[in-house]
C-alpha cells in the first residue's frame, strides 16, 4: 500500500480536484506519528493515483469527529461513507497482511445461508409460519448474513464478537424493539463456526463451546458416520445416547425420537448451549437437512431459542440440505449479493458506515437525511 497523509484543509482541496496526492511507502509507525488530526489516503501499490479511489484512514479516536467534519463541509458526497471507505488507522496492520481465507469459504456462504434463514424464522415465528413466507430483505438484514461474510473471510471469534456488537448498535439506532432471539446467541453460533473452520481454537473455546466445536469438526469429516459425533454431547442424556442409533433409521423413527427427546432437552437443567445444539442437530437429521422439518422445533424455541440456528448449521453438511433452493431459491438469491472479497479497495455497496449513521441520527431522529437503495431499509457497513 502507498500512503499520503494530509491535513483537513488539503483534504478538502483534494476532494475539489485542487490537490494531487503523492503517496509513498510509509511504515505504520511513522504514519501513526504523523496521523494525529490528519487524514491518510491509502492507495493500492500497483494502481495509478489518478485512476484509483483511495481508502481513507483516520485515528480511531477521531473517526466520529471526521464524519462530523465532512458532514459540515462536504456537500458533494452525502453520506460520505457511501462513496469513500473510511477505516480506523488501527485496522491498517490487519488490512496490510494477507488474511487466512478458509478452504471452506464457498461452503460457509452457500451451505450455511440456512442459518440466516433460521434466524429470520426464529425472530418472526409469531408472524412467519413457513420459510416460503420469508423475504430476501429479511434474510439480508440478519446478523447471520453479516457474520457469514466475516467468517468466510477468515475473521476470528474475537472480531466476530466485535462485529456483532456493532450490528447491535446499528440496529438500536434504527429500531429499539426487543428481539426474541438475543443477538449474543447468534454471535455465539458464528464464533463457534469460526473456530470450526480455523486451524486452532480461540481462547474463548472452552467448556461446552469446545465440545460443540470438536463435535462439528468431526461431523464435517467425511470419515465420520452419521451419528457418532453426537455421542460426546449426550453424557447428561442417557436416553438420548441410547436413541442416537435410531437417527440412521426410517424417517418415522427419527421423528419419533425427536419428539420424544425435545421436551427433555427443553426442561433439563444441563448446559443450555449443549441442549440447543442437540435439539437443532436431531431435528435437522429427520429430513437429512431439509428445511421442511424446522417447524418441529417451534414447541421448544422459548426455552432453547438458538436451536433453529443449530438446525441450519447441522443441515449445511447433510445431503438433503435445501437452504439454497427452499422458498423459491431464497438462500441462493441472498448469497448472490454477498460480498466475500476481503480486498479493502473493493467497490462500496453499502448506504452508510455505522459511525456516520450514529452522527446523523444524533442530529435528527425524525427521518433519514440521505438516499438509500431501498426506501424501507438501508445497508450499513459495520
Tab-separated table of C-alpha atoms in Angstrom:
chain	number	residue	atom	x	y	z
A	1	UNK	CA	0.000	0.000	0.000
A	2	UNK	CA	1.066	3.592	-0.688
A	3	UNK	CA	0.078	6.337	1.733
A	4	UNK	CA	-0.317	10.103	1.612
A	5	UNK	CA	-1.013	11.998	4.857
A	6	UNK	CA	-2.631	15.414	4.544
A	7	UNK	CA	-4.345	17.919	6.807
A	8	UNK	CA	-8.079	18.570	6.598
A	9	UNK	CA	-7.778	21.745	4.561
A	10	UNK	CA	-5.732	19.905	1.935
A	11	UNK	CA	-8.211	17.064	2.139
A	12	UNK	CA	-10.991	19.436	1.061
A	13	UNK	CA	-8.760	20.670	-1.785
A	14	UNK	CA	-8.244	17.057	-2.871
A	15	UNK	CA	-11.979	16.393	-2.932
A	16	UNK	CA	-12.416	19.549	-5.017
A	17	UNK	CA	-9.769	18.467	-7.528
A	18	UNK	CA	-7.287	21.164	-6.463
A	19	UNK	CA	-4.676	18.832	-5.000
A	20	UNK	CA	-2.912	15.764	-6.437
A	21	UNK	CA	-1.669	13.282	-3.804
A	22	UNK	CA	1.891	11.965	-3.950
A	23	UNK	CA	1.718	8.743	-1.946
A	24	UNK	CA	4.790	6.909	-0.697
A	25	UNK	CA	5.586	3.786	1.264
A	26	UNK	CA	5.394	4.883	4.889
A	27	UNK	CA	5.852	2.476	7.771
A	28	UNK	CA	2.865	2.174	10.049
A	29	UNK	CA	4.952	3.506	12.953
A	30	UNK	CA	5.893	6.655	11.024
A	31	UNK	CA	2.328	7.019	9.824
A	32	UNK	CA	0.997	6.851	13.376
A	33	UNK	CA	3.348	9.627	14.438
A	34	UNK	CA	2.106	11.820	11.563
A	35	UNK	CA	-1.559	10.987	11.841
A	36	UNK	CA	-2.880	12.952	14.812
A	37	UNK	CA	-5.694	15.063	13.384
A	38	UNK	CA	-4.728	14.494	9.743
A	39	UNK	CA	-6.177	12.205	7.096
A	40	UNK	CA	-4.395	9.340	5.310
A	41	UNK	CA	-5.166	8.473	1.687
A	42	UNK	CA	-4.226	4.844	1.035
A	43	UNK	CA	-3.712	3.554	-2.486
A	44	UNK	CA	-3.011	0.164	-3.995
A	45	UNK	CA	0.686	-0.139	-4.705
A	46	UNK	CA	0.188	-1.064	-8.350
A	47	UNK	CA	-2.586	1.426	-9.220
A	48	UNK	CA	-2.179	4.958	-10.645
A	49	UNK	CA	-3.382	7.645	-8.225
A	50	UNK	CA	-5.495	9.296	-10.925
A	51	UNK	CA	-7.447	6.094	-11.589
A	52	UNK	CA	-7.993	4.859	-8.036
A	53	UNK	CA	-10.316	5.963	-5.262
A	54	UNK	CA	-8.296	5.526	-2.061
A	55	UNK	CA	-9.252	4.074	1.276
A	56	UNK	CA	-9.293	6.859	3.871
A	57	UNK	CA	-7.802	6.273	7.309
A	58	UNK	CA	-8.136	8.410	10.413
A	59	UNK	CA	-7.338	7.746	14.047
A	60	UNK	CA	-9.967	5.624	15.789
A	61	UNK	CA	-10.426	8.357	18.398
A	62	UNK	CA	-11.109	10.931	15.665
A	63	UNK	CA	-13.387	8.970	13.339
A	64	UNK	CA	-16.650	10.417	14.704
A	65	UNK	CA	-15.181	13.923	14.555
A	66	UNK	CA	-14.084	13.247	10.962
A	67	UNK	CA	-17.630	12.307	9.930
A	68	UNK	CA	-18.952	15.435	11.627
A	69	UNK	CA	-16.355	17.441	9.683
A	70	UNK	CA	-17.280	16.034	6.243
A	71	UNK	CA	-20.964	16.317	7.113
A	72	UNK	CA	-20.439	20.040	7.659
A	73	UNK	CA	-18.051	20.902	4.814
A	74	UNK	CA	-18.585	18.263	2.099
A	75	UNK	CA	-21.964	18.643	0.410
A	76	UNK	CA	-20.940	16.829	-2.785
A	77	UNK	CA	-20.794	13.401	-1.097
A	78	UNK	CA	-23.619	12.593	1.321
A	79	UNK	CA	-23.432	10.368	3.161
A	80	UNK	CA	-19.664	10.409	2.757
A	81	UNK	CA	-19.233	6.700	3.546
A	82	UNK	CA	-21.484	5.737	0.632
A	83	UNK	CA	-18.703	6.934	-1.680
A	84	UNK	CA	-15.461	6.523	0.279
A	85	UNK	CA	-14.321	3.714	2.525
A	86	UNK	CA	-13.191	5.173	5.850
A	87	UNK	CA	-11.322	2.935	8.286
A	88	UNK	CA	-9.639	3.448	11.663
A	89	UNK	CA	-5.873	3.719	11.363
A	90	UNK	CA	-5.595	0.962	13.952
A	91	UNK	CA	-7.009	-1.560	11.436
A	92	UNK	CA	-4.287	-0.942	8.841
A	93	UNK	CA	-1.911	-3.659	10.104
A	94	UNK	CA	-4.697	-6.197	9.627
A	95	UNK	CA	-5.506	-4.795	6.176
A	96	UNK	CA	-1.851	-4.945	5.157
A	97	UNK	CA	-1.349	-8.631	5.865
A	98	UNK	CA	-2.952	-11.461	3.868
A	99	UNK	CA	-5.962	-12.849	5.708
A	100	UNK	CA	-6.452	-16.577	6.066
A	101	UNK	CA	-9.453	-17.346	3.898
A	102	UNK	CA	-10.837	-20.754	4.897
A	103	UNK	CA	-10.806	-23.520	2.311
A	104	UNK	CA	-14.458	-23.887	3.253
A	105	UNK	CA	-15.292	-20.316	2.169
A	106	UNK	CA	-17.772	-21.435	-0.510
A	107	UNK	CA	-19.354	-23.898	1.913
A	108	UNK	CA	-19.757	-21.139	4.505
A	109	UNK	CA	-21.579	-18.812	2.124
A	110	UNK	CA	-23.694	-21.311	0.217
A	111	UNK	CA	-24.242	-24.111	2.713
A	112	UNK	CA	-24.553	-22.000	5.837
A	113	UNK	CA	-27.016	-19.456	4.448
A	114	UNK	CA	-29.599	-21.681	6.098
A	115	UNK	CA	-28.519	-20.261	9.473
A	116	UNK	CA	-29.583	-16.772	8.355
A	117	UNK	CA	-32.910	-18.178	7.144
A	118	UNK	CA	-33.339	-19.928	10.503
A	119	UNK	CA	-32.588	-16.655	12.295
A	120	UNK	CA	-35.470	-14.923	10.481
A	121	UNK	CA	-37.724	-17.905	11.196
A	122	UNK	CA	-36.910	-17.685	14.901
A	123	UNK	CA	-37.210	-13.901	15.197
A	124	UNK	CA	-40.548	-13.793	13.317
A	125	UNK	CA	-42.025	-17.108	14.390
A	126	UNK	CA	-45.263	-15.468	15.511
A	127	UNK	CA	-45.740	-13.981	12.015
A	128	UNK	CA	-43.930	-16.387	9.691
A	129	UNK	CA	-45.174	-19.959	9.773
A	130	UNK	CA	-43.168	-21.303	6.832
A	131	UNK	CA	-39.860	-20.493	5.149
A	132	UNK	CA	-41.755	-19.703	1.933
A	133	UNK	CA	-43.091	-16.531	3.563
A	134	UNK	CA	-39.611	-15.145	4.411
A	135	UNK	CA	-38.406	-12.266	2.232
A	136	UNK	CA	-34.940	-11.780	0.748
A	137	UNK	CA	-34.540	-8.445	2.554
A	138	UNK	CA	-35.383	-10.054	5.914
A	139	UNK	CA	-32.566	-12.585	5.483
A	140	UNK	CA	-30.155	-9.887	4.314
A	141	UNK	CA	-30.902	-7.878	7.471
A	142	UNK	CA	-29.918	-10.669	9.868
A	143	UNK	CA	-26.796	-10.678	11.971
A	144	UNK	CA	-26.025	-14.103	10.491
A	145	UNK	CA	-25.784	-12.648	6.986
A	146	UNK	CA	-23.112	-10.213	8.174
A	147	UNK	CA	-21.247	-12.898	10.074
A	148	UNK	CA	-21.319	-15.393	7.196
A	149	UNK	CA	-19.291	-12.869	5.213
A	150	UNK	CA	-16.927	-12.280	8.157
A	151	UNK	CA	-16.281	-15.989	8.846
A	152	UNK	CA	-15.848	-16.758	5.130
A	153	UNK	CA	-13.157	-14.046	5.013
A	154	UNK	CA	-11.271	-15.680	7.875
A	155	UNK	CA	-12.136	-13.398	10.794
A	156	UNK	CA	-11.526	-14.934	14.215
A	157	UNK	CA	-14.033	-15.255	17.044
A	158	UNK	CA	-12.877	-12.016	18.734
A	159	UNK	CA	-13.618	-9.984	15.589
A	160	UNK	CA	-16.918	-11.856	15.159
A	161	UNK	CA	-17.915	-10.659	18.626
A	162	UNK	CA	-16.878	-7.081	17.768
A	163	UNK	CA	-18.893	-7.082	14.520
A	164	UNK	CA	-21.889	-8.424	16.448
A	165	UNK	CA	-21.648	-5.537	18.910
A	166	UNK	CA	-21.576	-3.049	16.030
A	167	UNK	CA	-24.559	-4.743	14.364
A	168	UNK	CA	-26.490	-4.498	17.624
A	169	UNK	CA	-25.578	-0.807	17.942
A	170	UNK	CA	-26.662	-0.102	14.353
A	171	UNK	CA	-29.992	-1.800	14.940
A	172	UNK	CA	-30.598	0.166	18.134
A	173	UNK	CA	-30.078	3.402	16.198
A	174	UNK	CA	-32.999	2.490	13.921
A	175	UNK	CA	-35.209	0.174	15.956
A	176	UNK	CA	-35.462	-0.060	19.739
A	177	UNK	CA	-37.837	-3.040	19.767
A	178	UNK	CA	-36.612	-6.131	21.573
A	179	UNK	CA	-35.707	-9.199	19.528
A	180	UNK	CA	-36.974	-12.642	20.535
A	181	UNK	CA	-33.532	-14.140	19.891
A	182	UNK	CA	-30.747	-12.164	21.564
A	183	UNK	CA	-28.024	-11.226	19.093
A	184	UNK	CA	-25.441	-12.597	21.532
A	185	UNK	CA	-26.854	-16.069	20.929
A	186	UNK	CA	-26.445	-15.562	17.181
A	187	UNK	CA	-22.895	-14.324	17.703
A	188	UNK	CA	-22.103	-17.417	19.779
A	189	UNK	CA	-23.048	-19.680	16.871
A	190	UNK	CA	-20.716	-17.862	14.478
A	191	UNK	CA	-17.858	-17.574	16.941
A	192	UNK	CA	-18.005	-21.354	17.219
A	193	UNK	CA	-18.159	-21.742	13.427
A	194	UNK	CA	-15.091	-19.518	13.153
A	195	UNK	CA	-13.269	-21.935	15.440
A	196	UNK	CA	-14.589	-24.929	13.500
A	197	UNK	CA	-13.028	-23.619	10.278
A	198	UNK	CA	-9.839	-22.300	11.908
A	199	UNK	CA	-6.633	-24.348	12.298
A	200	UNK	CA	-6.614	-23.705	16.045
A	201	UNK	CA	-9.203	-22.965	18.706
A	202	UNK	CA	-9.583	-19.467	20.163
A	203	UNK	CA	-9.132	-18.703	23.852
A	204	UNK	CA	-12.935	-18.489	24.129
A	205	UNK	CA	-13.340	-22.113	23.112
A	206	UNK	CA	-13.722	-23.977	26.395
A	207	UNK	CA	-16.344	-25.991	28.245
A	208	UNK	CA	-19.458	-26.718	26.207
A	209	UNK	CA	-18.276	-24.426	23.389
A	210	UNK	CA	-15.174	-26.532	22.956
A	211	UNK	CA	-17.224	-29.738	22.927
A	212	UNK	CA	-19.630	-28.395	20.301
A	213	UNK	CA	-16.699	-27.165	18.198
A	214	UNK	CA	-14.955	-30.522	18.336
A	215	UNK	CA	-18.172	-32.388	17.525
A	216	UNK	CA	-18.804	-30.189	14.482
A	217	UNK	CA	-15.263	-30.687	13.266
A	218	UNK	CA	-15.777	-34.428	13.476
A	219	UNK	CA	-19.170	-34.214	11.775
A	220	UNK	CA	-17.696	-32.333	8.816
A	221	UNK	CA	-15.080	-35.015	8.198
A	222	UNK	CA	-16.005	-37.460	5.502
A	223	UNK	CA	-14.847	-40.399	7.636
A	224	UNK	CA	-17.384	-39.713	10.386
A	225	UNK	CA	-20.543	-41.762	10.494
A	226	UNK	CA	-23.892	-40.030	10.607
A	227	UNK	CA	-24.389	-40.010	14.351
A	228	UNK	CA	-21.191	-40.915	16.199
A	229	UNK	CA	-20.098	-37.277	16.546
A	230	UNK	CA	-23.157	-36.537	18.700
A	231	UNK	CA	-22.289	-39.071	21.402
A	232	UNK	CA	-19.806	-36.913	23.414
A	233	UNK	CA	-22.592	-34.356	23.917
A	234	UNK	CA	-25.170	-36.824	25.232
A	235	UNK	CA	-23.484	-37.763	28.525
A	236	UNK	CA	-26.158	-35.986	30.576
A	237	UNK	CA	-28.959	-37.507	28.497
A	238	UNK	CA	-28.688	-41.312	28.772
A	239	UNK	CA	-31.989	-41.868	26.967
A	240	UNK	CA	-30.818	-39.800	24.021
A	241	UNK	CA	-27.483	-41.620	23.925
A	242	UNK	CA	-29.363	-44.902	23.559
A	243	UNK	CA	-31.585	-43.495	20.843
A	244	UNK	CA	-28.809	-41.982	18.724
A	245	UNK	CA	-28.614	-45.083	16.546
A	246	UNK	CA	-32.257	-44.597	15.609
A	247	UNK	CA	-31.372	-41.368	13.778
A	248	UNK	CA	-29.979	-43.542	10.990
A	249	UNK	CA	-33.242	-45.467	10.570
A	250	UNK	CA	-36.508	-44.556	8.850
A	251	UNK	CA	-37.845	-41.014	8.855
A	252	UNK	CA	-40.788	-42.086	11.004
A	253	UNK	CA	-38.366	-43.413	13.624
A	254	UNK	CA	-36.352	-40.188	13.517
A	255	UNK	CA	-39.495	-38.102	14.040
A	256	UNK	CA	-40.477	-40.277	16.988
A	257	UNK	CA	-37.047	-39.934	18.615
A	258	UNK	CA	-37.030	-36.152	18.111
A	259	UNK	CA	-40.490	-35.601	19.551
A	260	UNK	CA	-39.635	-37.887	22.453
A	261	UNK	CA	-36.383	-36.144	23.377
A	262	UNK	CA	-37.183	-32.463	22.691
A	263	UNK	CA	-39.255	-31.932	25.881
A	264	UNK	CA	-36.454	-33.485	27.938
A	265	UNK	CA	-33.878	-31.156	26.356
A	266	UNK	CA	-36.123	-28.141	26.904
A	267	UNK	CA	-36.755	-28.884	30.601
A	268	UNK	CA	-33.291	-30.121	31.572
A	269	UNK	CA	-31.008	-28.025	33.755
A	270	UNK	CA	-27.957	-29.106	31.785
A	271	UNK	CA	-25.854	-26.573	29.865
A	272	UNK	CA	-28.162	-24.583	27.555
A	273	UNK	CA	-25.750	-24.426	24.598
A	274	UNK	CA	-25.464	-28.215	24.556
A	275	UNK	CA	-29.246	-28.600	24.723
A	276	UNK	CA	-29.856	-26.056	21.963
A	277	UNK	CA	-27.259	-27.690	19.753
A	278	UNK	CA	-28.617	-31.212	20.290
A	279	UNK	CA	-32.201	-30.113	19.619
A	280	UNK	CA	-31.272	-28.423	16.340
A	281	UNK	CA	-28.999	-31.265	15.248
A	282	UNK	CA	-31.526	-34.014	15.920
A	283	UNK	CA	-34.365	-32.265	14.076
A	284	UNK	CA	-32.095	-31.471	11.118
A	285	UNK	CA	-31.382	-35.188	10.752
A	286	UNK	CA	-35.045	-36.065	10.316
A	287	UNK	CA	-35.046	-34.897	6.713
A	288	UNK	CA	-31.298	-35.029	6.118
A	289	UNK	CA	-31.096	-31.253	6.342
A	290	UNK	CA	-34.364	-30.319	4.639
A	291	UNK	CA	-35.995	-27.138	5.964
A	292	UNK	CA	-39.444	-28.701	5.855
A	293	UNK	CA	-38.718	-30.102	9.330
A	294	UNK	CA	-37.735	-26.866	11.089
A	295	UNK	CA	-41.243	-26.281	12.464
A	296	UNK	CA	-40.814	-29.299	14.768
A	297	UNK	CA	-38.643	-27.010	16.898
A	298	UNK	CA	-41.463	-24.489	17.476
A	299	UNK	CA	-42.532	-26.025	20.763
A	300	UNK	CA	-39.079	-25.614	22.368
A	301	UNK	CA	-37.841	-22.296	20.954
A	302	UNK	CA	-38.958	-20.354	24.027
A	303	UNK	CA	-36.572	-22.386	26.205
A	304	UNK	CA	-33.997	-23.205	23.515
A	305	UNK	CA	-34.015	-20.048	21.365
A	306	UNK	CA	-30.977	-20.784	19.204
A	307	UNK	CA	-31.987	-24.379	18.405
A	308	UNK	CA	-33.177	-23.365	14.912
A	309	UNK	CA	-29.794	-21.775	14.173
A	310	UNK	CA	-28.062	-25.026	15.043
A	311	UNK	CA	-30.611	-26.765	12.815
A	312	UNK	CA	-29.259	-24.564	9.994
A	313	UNK	CA	-25.639	-25.330	10.899
A	314	UNK	CA	-26.030	-29.112	11.011
A	315	UNK	CA	-28.241	-29.115	7.912
A	316	UNK	CA	-25.456	-27.431	5.964
A	317	UNK	CA	-23.355	-30.588	5.657
A	318	UNK	CA	-26.165	-33.075	5.081
A	319	UNK	CA	-27.223	-34.499	1.734
A	320	UNK	CA	-30.752	-33.110	1.903
A	321	UNK	CA	-29.748	-29.518	2.672
A	322	UNK	CA	-32.038	-27.283	0.605
A	323	UNK	CA	-31.152	-23.877	2.081
A	324	UNK	CA	-30.307	-22.518	-1.372
A	325	UNK	CA	-33.469	-23.692	-3.101
A	326	UNK	CA	-36.118	-23.590	-0.366
A	327	UNK	CA	-38.663	-20.771	-0.563
A	328	UNK	CA	-38.260	-20.274	-4.323
A	329	UNK	CA	-34.442	-20.108	-4.138
A	330	UNK	CA	-34.445	-17.778	-1.120
A	331	UNK	CA	-30.933	-18.716	0.015
A	332	UNK	CA	-29.440	-18.609	-3.467
A	333	UNK	CA	-30.857	-15.119	-4.016
A	334	UNK	CA	-29.289	-13.850	-0.778
A	335	UNK	CA	-25.914	-15.482	-1.500
A	336	UNK	CA	-25.830	-13.814	-4.927
A	337	UNK	CA	-25.421	-10.388	-3.329
A	338	UNK	CA	-22.975	-11.359	-0.603
A	339	UNK	CA	-19.526	-9.793	-0.675
A	340	UNK	CA	-16.841	-12.281	0.360
A	341	UNK	CA	-13.909	-10.379	-1.177
A	342	UNK	CA	-11.516	-9.308	1.624
A	343	UNK	CA	-9.893	-6.632	-0.594
A	344	UNK	CA	-10.366	-3.261	1.213
A	345	UNK	CA	-10.341	-1.499	-2.177
A	346	UNK	CA	-13.397	-3.345	-3.492
A	347	UNK	CA	-16.258	-1.073	-4.598
A	348	UNK	CA	-18.583	0.169	-1.843
A	349	UNK	CA	-22.052	-1.405	-1.829
A	350	UNK	CA	-23.409	-0.044	1.456
A	351	UNK	CA	-25.579	3.014	2.042
A	352	UNK	CA	-23.579	4.285	5.009
A	353	UNK	CA	-20.981	3.342	7.645
A	354	UNK	CA	-22.110	2.785	11.205
A	355	UNK	CA	-20.040	5.681	12.635
A	356	UNK	CA	-21.549	8.163	10.178
A	357	UNK	CA	-25.033	6.815	10.818
A	358	UNK	CA	-24.559	7.473	14.536
A	359	UNK	CA	-23.562	11.083	13.806
A	360	UNK	CA	-26.583	11.665	11.573
A	361	UNK	CA	-29.013	10.057	13.981
A	362	UNK	CA	-27.770	12.318	16.747
A	363	UNK	CA	-28.673	15.261	14.515
A	364	UNK	CA	-32.157	14.111	13.566
A	365	UNK	CA	-34.409	11.322	14.771
A	366	UNK	CA	-37.335	12.134	12.519
A	367	UNK	CA	-36.263	10.968	9.059
A	368	UNK	CA	-33.381	9.620	7.024
A	369	UNK	CA	-31.412	12.621	5.679
A	370	UNK	CA	-29.681	10.642	2.913
A	371	UNK	CA	-30.547	8.419	-0.019
A	372	UNK	CA	-30.631	4.651	0.264
A	373	UNK	CA	-31.062	1.936	-2.355
A	374	UNK	CA	-34.256	0.710	-0.708
A	375	UNK	CA	-36.911	3.079	0.579
A	376	UNK	CA	-37.757	0.944	3.600
A	377	UNK	CA	-34.289	-0.260	4.628
A	378	UNK	CA	-30.595	0.554	4.472
A	379	UNK	CA	-27.325	-1.361	4.321
A	380	UNK	CA	-24.837	-0.364	6.999
A	381	UNK	CA	-21.102	-1.038	6.828
A	382	UNK	CA	-20.052	-2.486	10.177
